[in-house]
PDB file of C-alpha atoms and ligand atoms in Angstrom:
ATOM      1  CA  UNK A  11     -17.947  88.912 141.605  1.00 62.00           C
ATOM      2  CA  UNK A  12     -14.538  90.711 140.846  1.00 65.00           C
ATOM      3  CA  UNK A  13     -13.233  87.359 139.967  1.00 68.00           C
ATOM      4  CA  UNK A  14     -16.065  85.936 137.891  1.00 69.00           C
ATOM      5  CA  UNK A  15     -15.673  89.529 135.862  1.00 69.00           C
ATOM      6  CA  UNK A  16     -11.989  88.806 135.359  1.00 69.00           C
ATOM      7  CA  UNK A  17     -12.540  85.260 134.249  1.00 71.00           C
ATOM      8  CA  UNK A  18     -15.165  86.416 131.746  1.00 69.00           C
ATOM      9  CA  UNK A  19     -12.903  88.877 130.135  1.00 71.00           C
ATOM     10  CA  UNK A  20      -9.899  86.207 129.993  1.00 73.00           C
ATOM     11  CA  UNK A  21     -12.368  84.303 128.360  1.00 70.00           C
ATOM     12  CA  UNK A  22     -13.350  86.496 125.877  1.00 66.00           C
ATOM     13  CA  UNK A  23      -9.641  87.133 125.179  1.00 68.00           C
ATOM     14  CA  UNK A  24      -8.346  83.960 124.541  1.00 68.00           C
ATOM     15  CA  UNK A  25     -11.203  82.713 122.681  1.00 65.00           C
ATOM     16  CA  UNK A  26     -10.434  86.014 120.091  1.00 59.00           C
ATOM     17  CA  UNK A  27      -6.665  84.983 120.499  1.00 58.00           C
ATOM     18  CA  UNK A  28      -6.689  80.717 119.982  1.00 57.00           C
ATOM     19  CA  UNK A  29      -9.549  80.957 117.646  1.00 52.00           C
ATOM     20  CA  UNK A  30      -7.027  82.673 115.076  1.00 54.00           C
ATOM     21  CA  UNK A  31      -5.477  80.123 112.574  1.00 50.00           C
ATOM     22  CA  UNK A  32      -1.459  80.593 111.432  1.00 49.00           C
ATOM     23  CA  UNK A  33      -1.079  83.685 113.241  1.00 48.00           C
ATOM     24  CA  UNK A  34       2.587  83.542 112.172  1.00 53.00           C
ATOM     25  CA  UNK A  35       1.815  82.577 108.496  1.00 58.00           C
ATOM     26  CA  UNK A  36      -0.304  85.274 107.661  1.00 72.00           C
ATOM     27  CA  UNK A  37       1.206  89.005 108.184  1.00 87.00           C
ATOM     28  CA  UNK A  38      -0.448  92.113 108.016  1.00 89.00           C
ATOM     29  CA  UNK A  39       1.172  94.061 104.900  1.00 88.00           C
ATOM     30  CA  UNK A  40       1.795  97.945 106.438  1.00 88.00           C
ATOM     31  CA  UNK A  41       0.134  99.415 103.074  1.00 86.00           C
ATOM     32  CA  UNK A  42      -3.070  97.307 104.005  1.00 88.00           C
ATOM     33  CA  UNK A  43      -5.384  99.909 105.395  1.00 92.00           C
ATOM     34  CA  UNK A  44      -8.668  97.667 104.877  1.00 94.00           C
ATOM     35  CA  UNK A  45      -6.497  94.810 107.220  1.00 94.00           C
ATOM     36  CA  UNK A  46      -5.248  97.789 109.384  1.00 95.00           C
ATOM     37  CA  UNK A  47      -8.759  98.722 110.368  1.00 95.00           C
ATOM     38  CA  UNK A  48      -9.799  95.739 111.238  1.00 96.00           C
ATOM     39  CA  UNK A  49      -7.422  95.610 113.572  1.00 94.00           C
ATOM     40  CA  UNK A  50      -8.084  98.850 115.006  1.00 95.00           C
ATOM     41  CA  UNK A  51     -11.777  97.922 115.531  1.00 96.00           C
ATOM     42  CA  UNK A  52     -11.097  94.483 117.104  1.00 96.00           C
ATOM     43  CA  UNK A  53      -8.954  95.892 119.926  1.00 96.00           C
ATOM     44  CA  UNK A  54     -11.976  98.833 120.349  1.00 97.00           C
ATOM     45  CA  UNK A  55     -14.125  96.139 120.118  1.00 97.00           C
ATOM     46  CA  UNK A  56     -11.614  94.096 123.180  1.00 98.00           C
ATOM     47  CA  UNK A  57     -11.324  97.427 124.918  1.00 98.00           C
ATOM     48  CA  UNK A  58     -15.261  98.264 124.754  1.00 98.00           C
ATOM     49  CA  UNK A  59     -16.046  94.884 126.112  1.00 98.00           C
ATOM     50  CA  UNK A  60     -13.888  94.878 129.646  1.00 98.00           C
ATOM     51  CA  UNK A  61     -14.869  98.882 130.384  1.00 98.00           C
ATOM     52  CA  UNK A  62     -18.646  97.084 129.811  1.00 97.00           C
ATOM     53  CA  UNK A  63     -18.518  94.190 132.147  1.00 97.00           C
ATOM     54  CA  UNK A  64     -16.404  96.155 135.072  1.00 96.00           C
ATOM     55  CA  UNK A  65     -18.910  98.922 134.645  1.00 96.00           C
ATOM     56  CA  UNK A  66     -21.520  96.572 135.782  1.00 94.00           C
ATOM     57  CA  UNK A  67     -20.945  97.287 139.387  1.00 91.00           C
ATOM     58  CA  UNK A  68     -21.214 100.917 139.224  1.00 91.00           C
ATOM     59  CA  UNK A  69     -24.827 101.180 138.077  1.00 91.00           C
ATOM     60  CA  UNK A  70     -28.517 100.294 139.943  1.00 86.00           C
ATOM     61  CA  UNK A  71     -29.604  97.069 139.916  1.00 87.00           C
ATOM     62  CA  UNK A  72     -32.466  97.734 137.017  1.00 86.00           C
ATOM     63  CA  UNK A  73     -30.133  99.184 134.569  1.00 90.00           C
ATOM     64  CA  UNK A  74     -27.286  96.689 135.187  1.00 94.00           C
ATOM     65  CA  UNK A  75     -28.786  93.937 132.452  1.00 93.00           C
ATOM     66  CA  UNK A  76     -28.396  96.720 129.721  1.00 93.00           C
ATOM     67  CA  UNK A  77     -24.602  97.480 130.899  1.00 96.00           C
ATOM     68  CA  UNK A  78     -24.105  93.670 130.365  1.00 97.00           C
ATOM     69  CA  UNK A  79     -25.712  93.172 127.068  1.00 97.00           C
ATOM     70  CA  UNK A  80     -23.927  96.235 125.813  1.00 97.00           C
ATOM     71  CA  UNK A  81     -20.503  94.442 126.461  1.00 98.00           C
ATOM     72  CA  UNK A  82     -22.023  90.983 125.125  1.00 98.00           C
ATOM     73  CA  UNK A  83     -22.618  92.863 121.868  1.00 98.00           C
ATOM     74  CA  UNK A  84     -19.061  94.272 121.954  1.00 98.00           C
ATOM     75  CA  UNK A  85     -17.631  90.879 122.905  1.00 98.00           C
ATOM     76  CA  UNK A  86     -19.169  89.045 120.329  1.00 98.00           C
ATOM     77  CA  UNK A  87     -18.180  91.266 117.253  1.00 98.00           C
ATOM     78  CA  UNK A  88     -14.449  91.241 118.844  1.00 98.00           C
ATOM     79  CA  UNK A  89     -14.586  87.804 118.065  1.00 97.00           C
ATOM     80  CA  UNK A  90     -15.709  87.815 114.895  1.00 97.00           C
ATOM     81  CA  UNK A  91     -13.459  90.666 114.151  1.00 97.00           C
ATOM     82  CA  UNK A  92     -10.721  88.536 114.834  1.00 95.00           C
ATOM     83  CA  UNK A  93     -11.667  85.688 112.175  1.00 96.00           C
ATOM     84  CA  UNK A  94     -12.933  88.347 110.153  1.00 96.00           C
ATOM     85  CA  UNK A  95      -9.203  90.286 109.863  1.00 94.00           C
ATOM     86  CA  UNK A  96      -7.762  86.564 109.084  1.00 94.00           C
ATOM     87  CA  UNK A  97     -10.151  86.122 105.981  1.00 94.00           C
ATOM     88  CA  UNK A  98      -9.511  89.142 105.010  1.00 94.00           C
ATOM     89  CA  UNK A  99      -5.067  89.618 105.593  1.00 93.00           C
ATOM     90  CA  UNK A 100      -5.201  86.291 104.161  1.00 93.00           C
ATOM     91  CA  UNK A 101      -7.206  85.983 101.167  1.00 92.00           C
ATOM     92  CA  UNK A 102      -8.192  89.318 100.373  1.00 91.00           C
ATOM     93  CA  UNK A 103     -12.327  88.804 100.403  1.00 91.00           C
ATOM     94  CA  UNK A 104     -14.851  90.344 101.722  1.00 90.00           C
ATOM     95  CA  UNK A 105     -15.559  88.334 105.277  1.00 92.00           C
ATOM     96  CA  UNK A 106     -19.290  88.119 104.404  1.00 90.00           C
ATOM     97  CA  UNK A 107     -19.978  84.970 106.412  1.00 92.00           C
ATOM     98  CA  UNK A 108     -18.461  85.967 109.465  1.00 95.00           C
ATOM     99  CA  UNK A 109     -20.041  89.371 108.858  1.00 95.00           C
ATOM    100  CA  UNK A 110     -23.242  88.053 109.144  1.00 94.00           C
ATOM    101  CA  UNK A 111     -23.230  85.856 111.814  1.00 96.00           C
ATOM    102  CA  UNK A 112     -21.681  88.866 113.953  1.00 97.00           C
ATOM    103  CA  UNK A 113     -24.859  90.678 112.847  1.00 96.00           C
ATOM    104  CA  UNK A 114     -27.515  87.689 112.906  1.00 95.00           C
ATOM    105  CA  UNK A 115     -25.923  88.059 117.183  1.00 96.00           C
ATOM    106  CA  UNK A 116     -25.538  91.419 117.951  1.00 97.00           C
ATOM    107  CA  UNK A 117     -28.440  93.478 115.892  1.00 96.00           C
ATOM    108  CA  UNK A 118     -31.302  91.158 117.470  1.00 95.00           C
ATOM    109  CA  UNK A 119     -29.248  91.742 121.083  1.00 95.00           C
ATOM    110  CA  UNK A 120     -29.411  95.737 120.154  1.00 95.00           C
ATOM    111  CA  UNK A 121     -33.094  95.579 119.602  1.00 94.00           C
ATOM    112  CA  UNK A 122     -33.355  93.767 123.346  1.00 92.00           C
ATOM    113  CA  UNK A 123     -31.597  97.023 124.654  1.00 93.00           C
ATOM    114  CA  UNK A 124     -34.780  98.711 123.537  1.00 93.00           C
ATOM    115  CA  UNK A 125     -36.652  96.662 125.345  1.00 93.00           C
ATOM    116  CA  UNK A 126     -34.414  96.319 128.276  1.00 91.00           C
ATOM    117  CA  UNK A 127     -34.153  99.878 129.345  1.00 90.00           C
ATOM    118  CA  UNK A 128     -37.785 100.424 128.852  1.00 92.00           C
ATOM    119  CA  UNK A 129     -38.288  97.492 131.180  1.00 89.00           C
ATOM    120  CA  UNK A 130     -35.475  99.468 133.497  1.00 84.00           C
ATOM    121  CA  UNK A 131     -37.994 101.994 134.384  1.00 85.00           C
ATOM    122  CA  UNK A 132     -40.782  99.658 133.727  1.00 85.00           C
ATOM    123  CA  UNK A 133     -42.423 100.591 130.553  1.00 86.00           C
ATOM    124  CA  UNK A 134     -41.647  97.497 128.532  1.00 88.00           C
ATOM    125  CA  UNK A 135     -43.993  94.627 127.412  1.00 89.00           C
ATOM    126  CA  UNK A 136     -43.581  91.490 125.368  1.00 91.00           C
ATOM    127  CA  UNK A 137     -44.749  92.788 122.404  1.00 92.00           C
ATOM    128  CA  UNK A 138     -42.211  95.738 121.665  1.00 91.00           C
ATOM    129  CA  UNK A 139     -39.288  92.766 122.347  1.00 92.00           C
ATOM    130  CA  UNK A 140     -41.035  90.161 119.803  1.00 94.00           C
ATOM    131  CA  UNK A 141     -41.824  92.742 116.737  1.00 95.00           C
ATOM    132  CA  UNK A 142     -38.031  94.166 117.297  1.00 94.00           C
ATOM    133  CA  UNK A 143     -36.517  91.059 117.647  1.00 94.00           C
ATOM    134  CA  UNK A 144     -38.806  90.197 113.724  1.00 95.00           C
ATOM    135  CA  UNK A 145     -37.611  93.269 112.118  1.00 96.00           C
ATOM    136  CA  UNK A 146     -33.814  92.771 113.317  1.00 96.00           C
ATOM    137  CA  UNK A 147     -34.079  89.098 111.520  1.00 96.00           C
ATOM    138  CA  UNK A 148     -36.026  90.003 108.399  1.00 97.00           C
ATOM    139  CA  UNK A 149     -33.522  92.480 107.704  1.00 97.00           C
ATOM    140  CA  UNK A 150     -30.467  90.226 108.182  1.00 96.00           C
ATOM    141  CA  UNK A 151     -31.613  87.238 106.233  1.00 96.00           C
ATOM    142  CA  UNK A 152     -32.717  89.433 103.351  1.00 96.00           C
ATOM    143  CA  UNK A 153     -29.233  91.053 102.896  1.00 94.00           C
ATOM    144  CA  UNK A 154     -27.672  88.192 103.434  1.00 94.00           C
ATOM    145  CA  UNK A 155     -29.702  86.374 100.741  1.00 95.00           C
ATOM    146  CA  UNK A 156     -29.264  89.037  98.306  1.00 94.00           C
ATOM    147  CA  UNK A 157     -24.801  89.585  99.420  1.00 89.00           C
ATOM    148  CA  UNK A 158     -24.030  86.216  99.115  1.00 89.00           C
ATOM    149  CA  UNK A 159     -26.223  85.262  96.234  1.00 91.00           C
ATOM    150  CA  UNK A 160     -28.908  83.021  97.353  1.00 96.00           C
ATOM    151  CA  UNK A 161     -31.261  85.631  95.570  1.00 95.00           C
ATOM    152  CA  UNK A 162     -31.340  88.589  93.616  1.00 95.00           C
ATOM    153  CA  UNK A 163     -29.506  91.532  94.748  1.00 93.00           C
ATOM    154  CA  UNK A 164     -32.229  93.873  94.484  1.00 95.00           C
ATOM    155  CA  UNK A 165     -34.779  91.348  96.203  1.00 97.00           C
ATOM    156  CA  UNK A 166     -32.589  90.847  99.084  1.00 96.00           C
ATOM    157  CA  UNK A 167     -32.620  94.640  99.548  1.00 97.00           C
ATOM    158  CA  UNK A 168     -36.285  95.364  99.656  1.00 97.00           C
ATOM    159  CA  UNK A 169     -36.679  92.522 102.091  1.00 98.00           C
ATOM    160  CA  UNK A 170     -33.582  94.016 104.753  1.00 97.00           C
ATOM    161  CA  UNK A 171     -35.564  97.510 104.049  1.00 98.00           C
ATOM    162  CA  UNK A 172     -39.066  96.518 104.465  1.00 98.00           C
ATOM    163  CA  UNK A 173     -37.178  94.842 108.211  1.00 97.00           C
ATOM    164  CA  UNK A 174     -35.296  98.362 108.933  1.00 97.00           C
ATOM    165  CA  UNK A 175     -38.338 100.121 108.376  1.00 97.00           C
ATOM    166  CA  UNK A 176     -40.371  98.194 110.428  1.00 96.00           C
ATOM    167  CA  UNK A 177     -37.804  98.253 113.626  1.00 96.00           C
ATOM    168  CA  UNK A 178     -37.728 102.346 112.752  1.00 97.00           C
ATOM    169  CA  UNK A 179     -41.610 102.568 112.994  1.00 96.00           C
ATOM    170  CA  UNK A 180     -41.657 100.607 116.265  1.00 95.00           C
ATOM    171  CA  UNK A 181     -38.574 102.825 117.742  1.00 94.00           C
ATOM    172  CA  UNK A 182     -40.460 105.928 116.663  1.00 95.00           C
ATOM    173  CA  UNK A 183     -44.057 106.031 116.296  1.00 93.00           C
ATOM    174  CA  UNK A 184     -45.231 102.288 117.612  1.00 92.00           C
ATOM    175  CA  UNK A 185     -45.560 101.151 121.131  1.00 91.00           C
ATOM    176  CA  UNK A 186     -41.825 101.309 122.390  1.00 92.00           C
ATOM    177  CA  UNK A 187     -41.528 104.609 121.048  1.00 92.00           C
ATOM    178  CA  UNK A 188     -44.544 105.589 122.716  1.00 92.00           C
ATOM    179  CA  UNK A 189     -43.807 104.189 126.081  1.00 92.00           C
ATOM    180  CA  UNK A 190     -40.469 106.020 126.452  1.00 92.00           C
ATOM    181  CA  UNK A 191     -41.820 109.325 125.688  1.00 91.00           C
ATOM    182  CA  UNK A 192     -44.425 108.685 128.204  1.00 91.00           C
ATOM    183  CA  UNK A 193     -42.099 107.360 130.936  1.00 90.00           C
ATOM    184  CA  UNK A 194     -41.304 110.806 132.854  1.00 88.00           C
ATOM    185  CA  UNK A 195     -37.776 109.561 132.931  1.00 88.00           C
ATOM    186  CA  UNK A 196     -35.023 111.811 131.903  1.00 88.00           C
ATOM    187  CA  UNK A 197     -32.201 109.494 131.833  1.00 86.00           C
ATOM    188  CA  UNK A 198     -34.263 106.953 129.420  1.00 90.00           C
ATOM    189  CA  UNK A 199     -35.610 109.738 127.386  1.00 92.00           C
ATOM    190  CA  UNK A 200     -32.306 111.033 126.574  1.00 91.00           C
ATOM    191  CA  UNK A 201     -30.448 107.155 125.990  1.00 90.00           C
ATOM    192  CA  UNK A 202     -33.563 106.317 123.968  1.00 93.00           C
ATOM    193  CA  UNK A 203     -33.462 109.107 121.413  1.00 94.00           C
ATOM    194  CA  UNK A 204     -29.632 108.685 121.582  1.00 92.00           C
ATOM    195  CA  UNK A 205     -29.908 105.037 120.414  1.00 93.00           C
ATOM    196  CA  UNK A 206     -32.889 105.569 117.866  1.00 95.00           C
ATOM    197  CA  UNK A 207     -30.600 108.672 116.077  1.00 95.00           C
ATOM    198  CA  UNK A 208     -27.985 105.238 115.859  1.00 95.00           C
ATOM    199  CA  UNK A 209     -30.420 103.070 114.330  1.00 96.00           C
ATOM    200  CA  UNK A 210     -31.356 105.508 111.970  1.00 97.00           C
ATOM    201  CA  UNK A 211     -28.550 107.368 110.920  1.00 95.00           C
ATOM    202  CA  UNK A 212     -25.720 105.179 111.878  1.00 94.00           C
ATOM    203  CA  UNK A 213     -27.305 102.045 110.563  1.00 95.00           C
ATOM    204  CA  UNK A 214     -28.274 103.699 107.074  1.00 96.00           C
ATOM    205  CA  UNK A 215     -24.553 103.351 106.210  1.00 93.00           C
ATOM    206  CA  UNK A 216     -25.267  99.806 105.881  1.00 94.00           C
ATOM    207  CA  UNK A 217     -27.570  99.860 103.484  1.00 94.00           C
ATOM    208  CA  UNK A 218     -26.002 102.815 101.193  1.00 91.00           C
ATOM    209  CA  UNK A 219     -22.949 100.227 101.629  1.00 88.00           C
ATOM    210  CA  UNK A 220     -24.841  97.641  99.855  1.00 89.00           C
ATOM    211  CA  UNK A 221     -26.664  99.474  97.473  1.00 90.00           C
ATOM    212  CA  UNK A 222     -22.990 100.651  95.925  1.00 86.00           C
ATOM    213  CA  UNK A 223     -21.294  97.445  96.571  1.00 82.00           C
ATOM    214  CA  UNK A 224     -24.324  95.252  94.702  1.00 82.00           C
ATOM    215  CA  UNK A 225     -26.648  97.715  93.153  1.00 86.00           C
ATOM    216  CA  UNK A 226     -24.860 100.164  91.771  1.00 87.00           C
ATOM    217  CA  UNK A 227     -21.384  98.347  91.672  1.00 76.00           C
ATOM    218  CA  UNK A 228     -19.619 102.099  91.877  1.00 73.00           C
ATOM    219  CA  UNK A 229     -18.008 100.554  95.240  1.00 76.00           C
ATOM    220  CA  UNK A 230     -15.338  97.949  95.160  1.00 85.00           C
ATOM    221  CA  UNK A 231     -14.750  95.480  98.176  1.00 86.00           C
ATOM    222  CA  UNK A 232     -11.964  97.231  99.695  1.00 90.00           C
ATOM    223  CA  UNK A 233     -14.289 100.256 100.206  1.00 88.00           C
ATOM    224  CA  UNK A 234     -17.065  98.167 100.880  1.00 89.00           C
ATOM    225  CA  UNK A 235     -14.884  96.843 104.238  1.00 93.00           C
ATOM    226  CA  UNK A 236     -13.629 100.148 105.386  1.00 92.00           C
ATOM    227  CA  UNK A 237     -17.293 101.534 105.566  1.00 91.00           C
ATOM    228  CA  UNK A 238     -18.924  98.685 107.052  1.00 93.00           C
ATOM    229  CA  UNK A 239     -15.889  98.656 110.031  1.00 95.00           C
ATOM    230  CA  UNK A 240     -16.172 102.044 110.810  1.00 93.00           C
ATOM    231  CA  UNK A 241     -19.850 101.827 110.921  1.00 95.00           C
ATOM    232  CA  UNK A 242     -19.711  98.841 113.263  1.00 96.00           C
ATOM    233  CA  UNK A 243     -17.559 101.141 115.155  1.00 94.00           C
ATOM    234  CA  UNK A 244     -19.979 103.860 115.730  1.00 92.00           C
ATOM    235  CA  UNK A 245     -22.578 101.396 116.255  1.00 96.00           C
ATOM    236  CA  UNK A 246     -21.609  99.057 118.481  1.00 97.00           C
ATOM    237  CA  UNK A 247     -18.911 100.718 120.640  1.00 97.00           C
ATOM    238  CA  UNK A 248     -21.564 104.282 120.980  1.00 96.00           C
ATOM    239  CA  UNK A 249     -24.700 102.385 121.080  1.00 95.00           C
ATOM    240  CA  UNK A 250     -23.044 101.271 124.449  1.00 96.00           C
ATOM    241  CA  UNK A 251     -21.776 103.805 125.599  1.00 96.00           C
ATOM    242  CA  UNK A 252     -24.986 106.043 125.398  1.00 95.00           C
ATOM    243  CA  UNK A 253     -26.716 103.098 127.536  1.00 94.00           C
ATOM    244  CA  UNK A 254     -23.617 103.116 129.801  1.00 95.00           C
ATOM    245  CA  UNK A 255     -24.344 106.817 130.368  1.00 93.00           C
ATOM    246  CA  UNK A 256     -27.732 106.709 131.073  1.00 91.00           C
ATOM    247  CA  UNK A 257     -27.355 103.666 133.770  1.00 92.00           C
ATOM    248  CA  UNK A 258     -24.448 105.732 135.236  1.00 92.00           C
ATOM    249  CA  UNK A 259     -26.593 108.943 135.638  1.00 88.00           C
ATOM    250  CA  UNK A 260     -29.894 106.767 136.962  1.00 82.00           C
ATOM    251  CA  UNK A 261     -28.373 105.285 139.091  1.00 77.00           C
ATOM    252  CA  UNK A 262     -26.981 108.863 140.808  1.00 72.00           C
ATOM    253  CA  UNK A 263     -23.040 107.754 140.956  1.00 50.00           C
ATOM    254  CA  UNK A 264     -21.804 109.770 137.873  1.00 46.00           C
ATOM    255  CA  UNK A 265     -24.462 112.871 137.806  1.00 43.00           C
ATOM    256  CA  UNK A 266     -22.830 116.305 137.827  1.00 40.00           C
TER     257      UNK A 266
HETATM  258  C1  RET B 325     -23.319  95.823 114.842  1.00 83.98           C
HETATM  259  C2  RET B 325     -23.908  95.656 113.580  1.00 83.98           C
HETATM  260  C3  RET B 325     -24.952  96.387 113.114  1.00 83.98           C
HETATM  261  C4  RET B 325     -25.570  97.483 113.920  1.00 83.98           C
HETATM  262  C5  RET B 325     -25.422  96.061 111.808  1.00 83.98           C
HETATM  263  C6  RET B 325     -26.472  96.621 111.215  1.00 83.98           C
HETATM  264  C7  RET B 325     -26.852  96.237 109.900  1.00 83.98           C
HETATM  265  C8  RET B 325     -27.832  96.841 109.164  1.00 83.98           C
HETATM  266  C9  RET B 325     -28.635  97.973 109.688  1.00 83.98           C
HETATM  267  C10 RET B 325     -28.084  96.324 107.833  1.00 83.98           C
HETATM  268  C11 RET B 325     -29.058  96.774 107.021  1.00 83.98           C
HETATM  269  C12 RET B 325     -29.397  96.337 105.651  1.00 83.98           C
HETATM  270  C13 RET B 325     -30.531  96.904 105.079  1.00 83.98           C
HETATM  271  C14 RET B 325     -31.362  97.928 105.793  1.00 83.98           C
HETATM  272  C15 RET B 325     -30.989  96.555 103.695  1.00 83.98           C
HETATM  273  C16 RET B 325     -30.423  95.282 103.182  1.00 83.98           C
HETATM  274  C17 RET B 325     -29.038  95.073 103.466  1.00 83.98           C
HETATM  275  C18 RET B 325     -28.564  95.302 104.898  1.00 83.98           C
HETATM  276  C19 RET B 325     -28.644  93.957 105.619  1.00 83.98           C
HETATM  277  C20 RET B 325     -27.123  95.734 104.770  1.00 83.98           C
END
């Protein structure tokens, strides 16, 4: 098991490392703070993923899925943050494509943690994962749509809203939000309203990002970058971490 965690993590690492093209070509200018953090959120992202996957072991069988999934989510955007930085040392754009797919990934995989640590304590049902796993994709394809063009800026913004929205009422007032409260369980109670404070607050930097950066236009790409980095930051790294915590303290190991 040890082992098969250690090859995983190798894995993960070299695939971020090889998958870089002209790694001596392209240098990171020290005045490049957009560039710089990029880099700082790729090796959080690195770091994020191994505590994740060799935290596994330390948790109860039921909650050990989530622990996993959080450092799939992690692993993922490290990789993409690694192609991502390249685009955007190299050429100076915004890494939309890459951005995206990272998203398109992880988001939908978020919306499973829902789902998974309601099924932890057995609350979940099919439903709650399906209707999550709709609003997580609306949302994506209509700000990608409206980022990179396909449609009209403003279009592709009422279509990711009308998907946010829809994951929000689920989260708080529909089923899964329902079924947590319900649940008697103190350690899901607390990750739950941890994560949904994330998707609400944490996540609305997204869209303020693109209203400035496409609707407004008072936000140039630079800007644009910095935000969305730091937000993927928050989101990603202490989405995990809150569902770290409450596997550690269910399963009685950590609990003061
Ligand atoms: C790890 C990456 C995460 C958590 C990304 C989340 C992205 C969003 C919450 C994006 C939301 C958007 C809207 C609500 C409106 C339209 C534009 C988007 C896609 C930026």
């Amino acid at each position: 098991m040890k082992k098969l965690k250690l090859f995983a993590l190798t894995a993960v690492a070299l695939m971020g490392v090889t998958g870089v093209a002209n790694a001596e070509t392209v240098m990171l200018a020290q005045d490049d703070f957009v560039g710089i953090s990029f880099w700082v959120i790729s090796m959080g992202m690195l770091a994020a993923t191994a505590f994740f996957f060799l935290e596994t072991g330390n948790v109860a069988a039921g909650w050990r899925t989530s622990v996993i999934v959080a450092g799939l989510v992690t692993g993922i955007a490290f990789i993409h943050y690694m192609y991502m930085r390249e685009v955007w040392v190299a050429t100076g754009d915004s890494p939309t494509v890459y951005r995206y797919i990272d998203w398109l990934i992880t988001v939908p995989l978020q919306m499973v943690e829902f789902y998974l640590i309601l099924s932890a304590v057995g609350k979940a049902n099919s439903g709650m994962f399906w209707r999550l796993l709709l609003g997580s994709v609306v949302m994506l394809v209509g700000g990608y749509l409206g980022e990179a063009g396909y449609i009209n800026a403003t279009l592709g913004f009422i279509i990711g809203m009308a998907g946010w929205i829809y994951i929000l009422y689920e989260i708080f007032s529909g089923e899964a939000g329902k079924a947590a409260a319900k649940s008697g369980n103190k350690a899901l109670v607390t990750a739950f309203g941890a994560m949904r404070m994330i998707v609400t607050v944490g996540w609305a930097i997204y869209p303020l990002g693109y209203v400035f950066g496409y609707l407004t236009g008072g936000v140039d790409a630079e800007s644009l970058n910095v935000v969305y980095n730091l937000a993927d930051f928050v989101n990603k790294i202490a989405f995990g971490l809150v569902i770290w915590a409450a596997a550690t303290s269910a399963s009685g190991k950590r609990s003061k």
